[in-house]
């Protein structure tokens, strides 16, 4: 007994020395015992766990600056939060792993990812091709902001691959940027068709895969995959974030630009996204199951004129979607029969459980009319072509019980 007690004391003594020396190491050059109150308040003893005793969950490095080391070059260290942060870097590693890309950069929003990518890749005199079906703020940025920097664009119809090839300007066209499924009516792009044309002309391809999520389209040879993590990635509707995953050299080139733009993600936001991702697969399964049930209900309702959901055989992208995707996501768009005398806006306000709000891919179901939020910059012809009008809505199906969502839709349609 006595011997083991003494042995324990010795072990504790040795451990204390090790811990003490670690703390001491972390606070080298400091004279704590001589400091006054304000100095102590601003320099708490830093606790750094041993390398073989790390916290299981990643700490949030909620610090703008890092103490500069003399051991390695300045370019290899974390120095300033806008340029790099370990919490943010860990999220980037996770996102490149799950999307099967060499590298990834996370940014302060999905839109920052789109605009940062465009500005990082393109220069004055270049030309970019995209589609009218694009997420509205990205479409507006390409059409109205890029020309200020001498970057021209062609905005085409998603399914017109002939026009795509004809729009290529040799030596000038550098990028084709597209989405699939598209907002708000879930058009499906012919990804192989687009990539084939891009490769033939040695043009880069970027895809915004937000509506499909992070787990889909990873097998395609897409140079840069953009995601709004604000949606399924974080999944809880409480963080704005975006990412671009792709080849190391391209991500490096974009990173230079986005650091200069100041679009970095805050470490606390990165932590929340990483936490949200733990349940990503479970959430997606439930989202998709709910969406399929809601889409079936709407498709059979006499007051609904049309439902846009790639999982329905009536959807024009049904076959392509099943070729390219493992699941069809949880956005269901639909048009109320105009003869019912209720507009999309009136309907959205009538629902009691499903809230009238924008965004998608979070735990709560939300709905919004499409005409104001997604199409007010389009010509009347394009709007009609894309199914955007006064009676059309976009529903993001959440994680509630499908029967309650269906009851809410039923009540509002019958009232
Ligand atoms: C929401 C969204 C974006 C923009 O993302 P934010 O995080 O809101 O900036 C980009 N693309 C698509 C397809 C989106 O749905």
XYZ file of C-alpha atoms and ligand atoms in Angstrom:
430
model
C 0.000 0.000 0.000
C 2.606 2.468 1.173
C 4.830 1.779 -1.796
C 2.048 2.281 -4.308
C 1.052 5.514 -2.531
C 4.614 6.786 -2.797
C 4.731 5.706 -6.437
C 1.552 7.693 -7.095
C 3.039 10.754 -5.458
C 6.144 10.458 -7.588
C 4.052 10.108 -10.744
C 1.961 13.130 -9.807
C 5.103 15.115 -9.092
C 6.584 14.202 -12.459
C 3.304 14.999 -14.254
C 3.155 18.369 -12.546
C 6.647 19.126 -13.700
C 5.759 18.174 -17.257
C 2.578 20.283 -17.226
C 4.360 23.147 -15.538
C 7.130 23.058 -18.101
C 4.550 23.040 -20.932
C 2.785 26.079 -19.535
C 6.098 27.695 -19.001
C 7.033 26.916 -22.574
C 3.796 28.447 -23.823
C 4.462 31.618 -21.862
C 8.167 32.016 -22.452
C 9.671 35.467 -21.967
C 7.066 36.308 -19.301
C 7.422 37.556 -15.739
C 3.989 36.867 -14.339
C 4.836 37.345 -10.673
C 5.874 40.935 -11.279
C 2.836 41.970 -13.274
C 0.069 44.314 -12.118
C -3.674 43.781 -12.473
C -4.302 45.127 -15.994
C -1.376 43.210 -17.370
C -2.525 39.978 -15.709
C -6.095 40.507 -16.936
C -4.861 40.699 -20.511
C -2.428 37.810 -20.370
C -4.068 34.757 -18.780
C -1.921 31.649 -18.523
C -2.331 29.821 -21.791
C -3.177 26.136 -21.494
C -2.026 24.048 -24.427
C -2.756 20.313 -24.198
C 0.047 17.917 -25.094
C 0.050 16.795 -28.727
C -1.010 13.297 -27.589
C -3.780 14.726 -25.350
C -5.776 16.928 -27.740
C -9.403 17.910 -27.274
C -11.541 15.382 -29.141
C -13.622 18.115 -30.742
C -11.726 20.825 -32.552
C -11.242 23.931 -30.430
C -12.546 27.217 -31.781
C -9.492 29.355 -32.342
C -11.412 32.550 -31.716
C -8.325 34.678 -32.156
C -7.471 37.144 -34.863
C -3.741 36.818 -34.286
C -1.208 34.122 -33.479
C 2.162 34.455 -31.737
C 4.777 34.409 -34.462
C 7.345 31.632 -34.278
C 11.013 31.932 -35.146
C 11.206 28.198 -35.949
C 9.585 28.221 -39.403
C 9.085 30.767 -42.187
C 6.321 33.335 -41.762
C 4.497 31.959 -44.794
C 4.105 28.572 -43.076
C 2.453 29.881 -39.890
C -0.930 31.113 -38.821
C -0.403 34.839 -38.386
C -3.611 36.792 -39.044
C -7.218 35.553 -39.098
C -8.142 36.940 -42.480
C -5.320 34.921 -44.028
C -5.734 31.684 -42.080
C -7.127 30.106 -38.917
C -6.832 26.471 -37.716
C -10.592 26.043 -37.091
C -11.342 27.325 -40.580
C -8.555 25.224 -42.088
C -9.891 22.075 -40.435
C -13.320 22.689 -42.007
C -11.644 23.179 -45.389
C -9.912 19.821 -45.034
C -13.162 18.081 -44.172
C -14.934 19.648 -47.141
C -12.230 18.656 -49.616
C -12.328 15.086 -48.257
C -16.090 14.677 -48.592
C -16.198 16.309 -52.013
C -13.148 14.338 -53.211
C -11.177 17.410 -54.260
C -7.536 18.359 -53.652
C -8.217 21.514 -51.696
C -11.014 23.762 -50.520
C -11.531 27.306 -49.342
C -14.379 28.417 -47.103
C -15.677 31.953 -47.234
C -18.107 34.263 -45.503
C -21.098 33.284 -47.714
C -22.064 31.250 -50.741
C -22.149 34.420 -52.776
C -18.623 35.322 -51.612
C -17.570 31.923 -52.954
C -19.122 32.642 -56.369
C -17.823 36.199 -56.687
C -14.410 35.380 -55.189
C -14.020 32.489 -57.613
C -14.923 34.638 -60.627
C -12.603 37.475 -59.631
C -9.836 35.040 -58.708
C -9.917 33.188 -62.023
C -10.753 35.910 -64.523
C -8.977 39.054 -65.673
C -9.771 41.985 -67.920
C -10.387 40.793 -71.474
C -11.652 37.357 -70.393
C -15.098 35.955 -71.157
C -17.273 33.701 -68.999
C -20.292 31.633 -70.035
C -23.182 31.034 -67.689
C -26.927 30.466 -67.792
C -30.067 32.480 -67.160
C -31.167 29.729 -64.718
C -28.438 30.871 -62.290
C -29.066 31.872 -58.677
C -30.123 35.515 -59.007
C -27.326 37.425 -57.182
C -24.658 35.428 -59.070
C -26.382 36.134 -62.381
C -26.527 39.856 -61.558
C -22.846 39.902 -60.516
C -21.780 38.317 -63.800
C -24.025 40.531 -65.896
C -23.505 43.869 -64.121
C -20.342 43.833 -62.022
C -17.835 41.823 -64.073
C -18.021 44.242 -67.065
C -16.686 46.968 -64.737
C -13.471 44.934 -64.666
C -13.461 44.305 -68.422
C -14.822 40.748 -68.087
C -17.593 39.928 -70.557
C -20.174 37.167 -70.339
C -22.721 35.198 -72.324
C -25.828 34.187 -70.384
C -27.437 31.265 -72.216
C -30.269 28.769 -71.863
C -29.136 25.831 -69.739
C -30.212 23.143 -72.203
C -28.871 24.731 -75.380
C -25.484 23.055 -75.705
C -25.187 24.172 -79.363
C -25.405 27.787 -78.245
C -22.869 27.001 -75.526
C -20.300 25.793 -78.003
C -21.000 28.654 -80.409
C -20.555 31.246 -77.637
C -16.996 30.216 -76.927
C -14.550 32.952 -77.968
C -11.171 31.306 -78.638
C -8.488 32.603 -76.327
C -10.966 34.641 -74.305
C -13.539 32.262 -72.840
C -11.965 30.961 -69.631
C -14.847 29.539 -67.614
C -18.273 27.903 -67.873
C -20.245 28.292 -64.650
C -23.507 26.455 -64.057
C -25.885 25.130 -61.393
C -27.732 21.854 -61.045
C -30.488 21.509 -59.945
C -31.289 25.159 -60.599
C -33.196 27.679 -58.539
C -36.168 27.790 -58.220
C -37.582 25.132 -60.525
C -34.952 22.407 -60.364
C -33.819 22.206 -63.957
C -31.151 19.576 -64.384
C -27.970 20.482 -66.293
C -26.383 17.950 -68.648
C -23.122 17.865 -66.711
C -21.289 15.459 -69.010
C -22.359 17.479 -72.042
C -21.043 20.720 -70.523
C -17.756 19.145 -69.401
C -17.200 17.621 -72.847
C -17.455 21.003 -74.555
C -15.268 22.652 -71.917
C -12.514 20.025 -72.256
C -12.569 20.245 -76.043
C -11.885 23.978 -75.835
C -9.670 23.838 -72.714
C -12.015 25.930 -70.619
C -12.504 25.574 -66.869
C -15.850 24.353 -65.502
C -17.353 25.463 -62.209
C -20.576 24.149 -60.758
C -22.757 25.505 -57.964
C -23.979 22.295 -56.350
C -25.874 23.855 -53.452
C -29.284 22.373 -54.321
C -27.884 18.845 -54.600
C -25.657 19.141 -51.534
C -22.070 18.228 -50.751
C -22.437 14.474 -51.239
C -23.498 14.539 -54.889
C -21.734 14.998 -58.244
C -18.344 14.223 -56.683
C -17.526 11.777 -59.513
C -17.696 14.431 -62.241
C -14.572 16.120 -63.582
C -15.637 19.560 -62.386
C -12.700 21.912 -61.809
C -14.379 23.931 -59.076
C -17.395 22.969 -56.994
C -19.097 25.880 -55.250
C -21.447 25.390 -52.323
C -23.512 27.693 -50.158
C -22.899 26.022 -46.781
C -25.649 28.285 -45.456
C -28.033 25.616 -46.788
C -27.590 21.850 -46.252
C -23.936 22.064 -45.156
C -24.561 23.881 -41.910
C -28.166 22.843 -42.093
C -29.579 24.794 -39.167
C -30.190 28.166 -40.790
C -28.004 30.033 -38.305
C -24.768 30.569 -40.250
C -23.833 32.175 -43.568
C -20.900 30.403 -45.230
C -19.717 29.221 -48.621
C -17.003 26.999 -50.080
C -15.120 26.246 -53.270
C -13.443 22.868 -53.694
C -11.093 21.950 -56.528
C -7.539 21.600 -57.740
C -4.866 22.972 -55.421
C -3.431 25.510 -57.851
C -6.855 26.955 -58.690
C -7.897 27.163 -55.037
C -4.564 28.882 -54.295
C -5.220 31.425 -57.016
C -8.736 32.089 -55.683
C -7.469 32.250 -52.088
C -5.114 35.084 -53.006
C -8.098 37.055 -54.317
C -10.507 36.302 -51.468
C -7.920 37.207 -48.822
C -7.544 40.542 -50.578
C -11.321 40.921 -50.780
C -11.557 40.192 -47.053
C -14.230 37.515 -47.468
C -12.803 35.092 -44.855
C -15.062 33.006 -42.641
C -15.123 33.655 -38.893
C -13.793 30.696 -36.830
C -16.966 30.498 -34.758
C -19.011 30.182 -37.941
C -16.580 27.495 -39.168
C -17.061 25.591 -35.910
C -20.848 25.730 -36.282
C -20.669 24.468 -39.864
C -18.410 21.590 -38.817
C -20.828 20.715 -36.020
C -23.754 20.873 -38.430
C -21.942 18.548 -40.825
C -21.828 15.736 -38.264
C -25.503 15.028 -38.945
C -25.371 15.934 -42.641
C -26.113 12.463 -44.004
C -28.880 11.793 -41.479
C -30.503 15.129 -42.229
C -30.305 14.636 -45.996
C -32.040 11.246 -45.719
C -34.939 12.712 -43.772
C -35.126 15.851 -45.948
C -35.336 13.728 -49.082
C -37.910 11.316 -47.672
C -40.125 14.197 -46.542
C -39.739 16.033 -49.846
C -40.774 12.978 -51.858
C -43.962 12.609 -49.763
C -44.813 16.298 -50.042
C -44.145 16.278 -53.805
C -46.447 13.251 -54.244
C -49.198 14.972 -52.275
C -48.924 18.201 -54.276
C -48.786 16.353 -57.613
C -52.126 14.725 -56.851
C -53.906 17.810 -55.550
C -56.523 19.225 -57.959
C -55.657 22.853 -57.095
C -52.001 22.409 -58.021
C -51.276 22.975 -61.679
C -47.674 21.806 -61.766
C -45.011 20.442 -59.431
C -41.277 20.768 -60.072
C -39.390 17.963 -58.334
C -36.809 15.800 -60.143
C -38.073 12.734 -58.291
C -41.433 12.956 -60.094
C -41.635 11.212 -63.463
C -43.494 14.284 -64.807
C -40.362 16.429 -64.289
C -38.569 17.249 -67.532
C -35.189 16.477 -65.969
C -36.314 13.180 -64.419
C -34.061 10.881 -66.466
C -30.982 13.081 -66.387
C -31.418 13.586 -62.649
C -31.569 9.844 -62.050
C -28.450 9.372 -64.138
C -26.484 12.062 -62.299
C -27.866 12.132 -58.758
C -28.295 9.738 -55.843
C -31.198 11.659 -54.363
C -33.302 14.596 -55.452
C -32.888 17.029 -52.566
C -35.653 18.657 -50.606
C -36.729 21.650 -52.637
C -40.170 21.203 -54.154
C -41.515 24.014 -56.330
C -45.086 24.229 -57.562
C -47.699 26.359 -59.295
C -51.174 26.912 -57.898
C -53.938 26.677 -60.496
C -54.702 30.377 -61.257
C -58.426 29.608 -61.465
C -58.428 28.971 -57.698
C -58.177 32.715 -57.160
C -55.269 32.614 -54.739
C -51.841 34.034 -55.489
C -48.542 32.535 -54.402
C -48.075 35.338 -51.867
C -51.547 34.857 -50.354
C -50.954 31.119 -50.128
C -47.560 31.529 -48.435
C -49.154 33.759 -45.787
C -52.000 31.285 -45.227
C -49.820 28.382 -44.107
C -49.578 27.930 -40.355
C -46.689 25.511 -39.840
C -44.609 26.194 -42.954
C -43.175 29.697 -42.604
C -42.907 32.321 -45.334
C -39.145 32.827 -45.501
C -36.321 32.568 -48.036
C -33.351 30.155 -48.038
C -33.443 26.351 -48.007
C -31.863 23.233 -46.583
C -32.455 23.973 -42.887
C -34.424 22.018 -40.308
C -37.652 24.029 -40.628
C -39.835 23.962 -43.723
C -40.064 27.347 -45.397
C -41.812 28.603 -48.496
C -41.583 31.663 -50.711
C -43.205 32.924 -53.909
C -40.704 32.860 -56.776
C -41.593 35.954 -58.799
C -40.150 38.672 -56.552
C -37.354 36.752 -54.875
C -35.814 34.890 -57.812
C -36.895 36.359 -61.105
C -37.486 40.105 -60.979
C -34.336 40.804 -63.033
C -35.402 38.474 -65.872
C -37.336 39.331 -69.042
C -41.031 38.300 -69.093
C -40.157 35.606 -71.678
C -37.371 34.122 -69.559
C -39.607 34.202 -66.485
C -42.386 32.358 -68.301
C -39.848 29.855 -69.709
C -38.491 29.150 -66.244
C -41.921 28.760 -64.669
C -41.576 31.864 -62.494
C -44.865 33.730 -62.063
C -47.483 35.095 -59.653
C -48.759 31.611 -58.778
C -45.471 29.775 -58.311
C -43.759 28.930 -55.029
C -40.581 27.296 -53.825
C -40.894 25.067 -50.799
C -37.864 23.879 -48.834
C -38.974 20.777 -46.979
C -37.504 20.533 -43.486
C -37.177 17.793 -40.908
C -40.665 17.917 -39.382
C -43.082 15.007 -39.751
C -44.262 14.848 -43.352
C -47.891 14.275 -42.326
C -47.962 17.595 -40.462
C -46.483 19.429 -43.438
C -49.010 17.823 -45.770
C -51.884 18.715 -43.432
C -50.734 22.340 -43.382
C -50.612 22.480 -47.204
C -53.995 20.752 -47.431
C -55.645 23.182 -44.989
C -54.261 26.219 -46.799
C -55.380 24.869 -50.193
C -58.859 24.136 -48.936
C -59.414 27.271 -46.884
C -28.188 30.489 -51.331
C -27.464 30.189 -52.577
C -26.281 30.864 -52.896
C -25.743 31.972 -52.053
O -25.384 31.535 -50.805
P -25.341 32.519 -49.528
O -24.692 31.655 -48.511
O -26.742 32.900 -49.231
O -24.531 33.701 -49.925
C -25.628 30.514 -54.046
N -26.112 29.557 -54.868
C -27.230 28.899 -54.611
C -27.704 27.859 -55.553
C -27.953 29.185 -53.450
O -29.086 28.536 -53.197
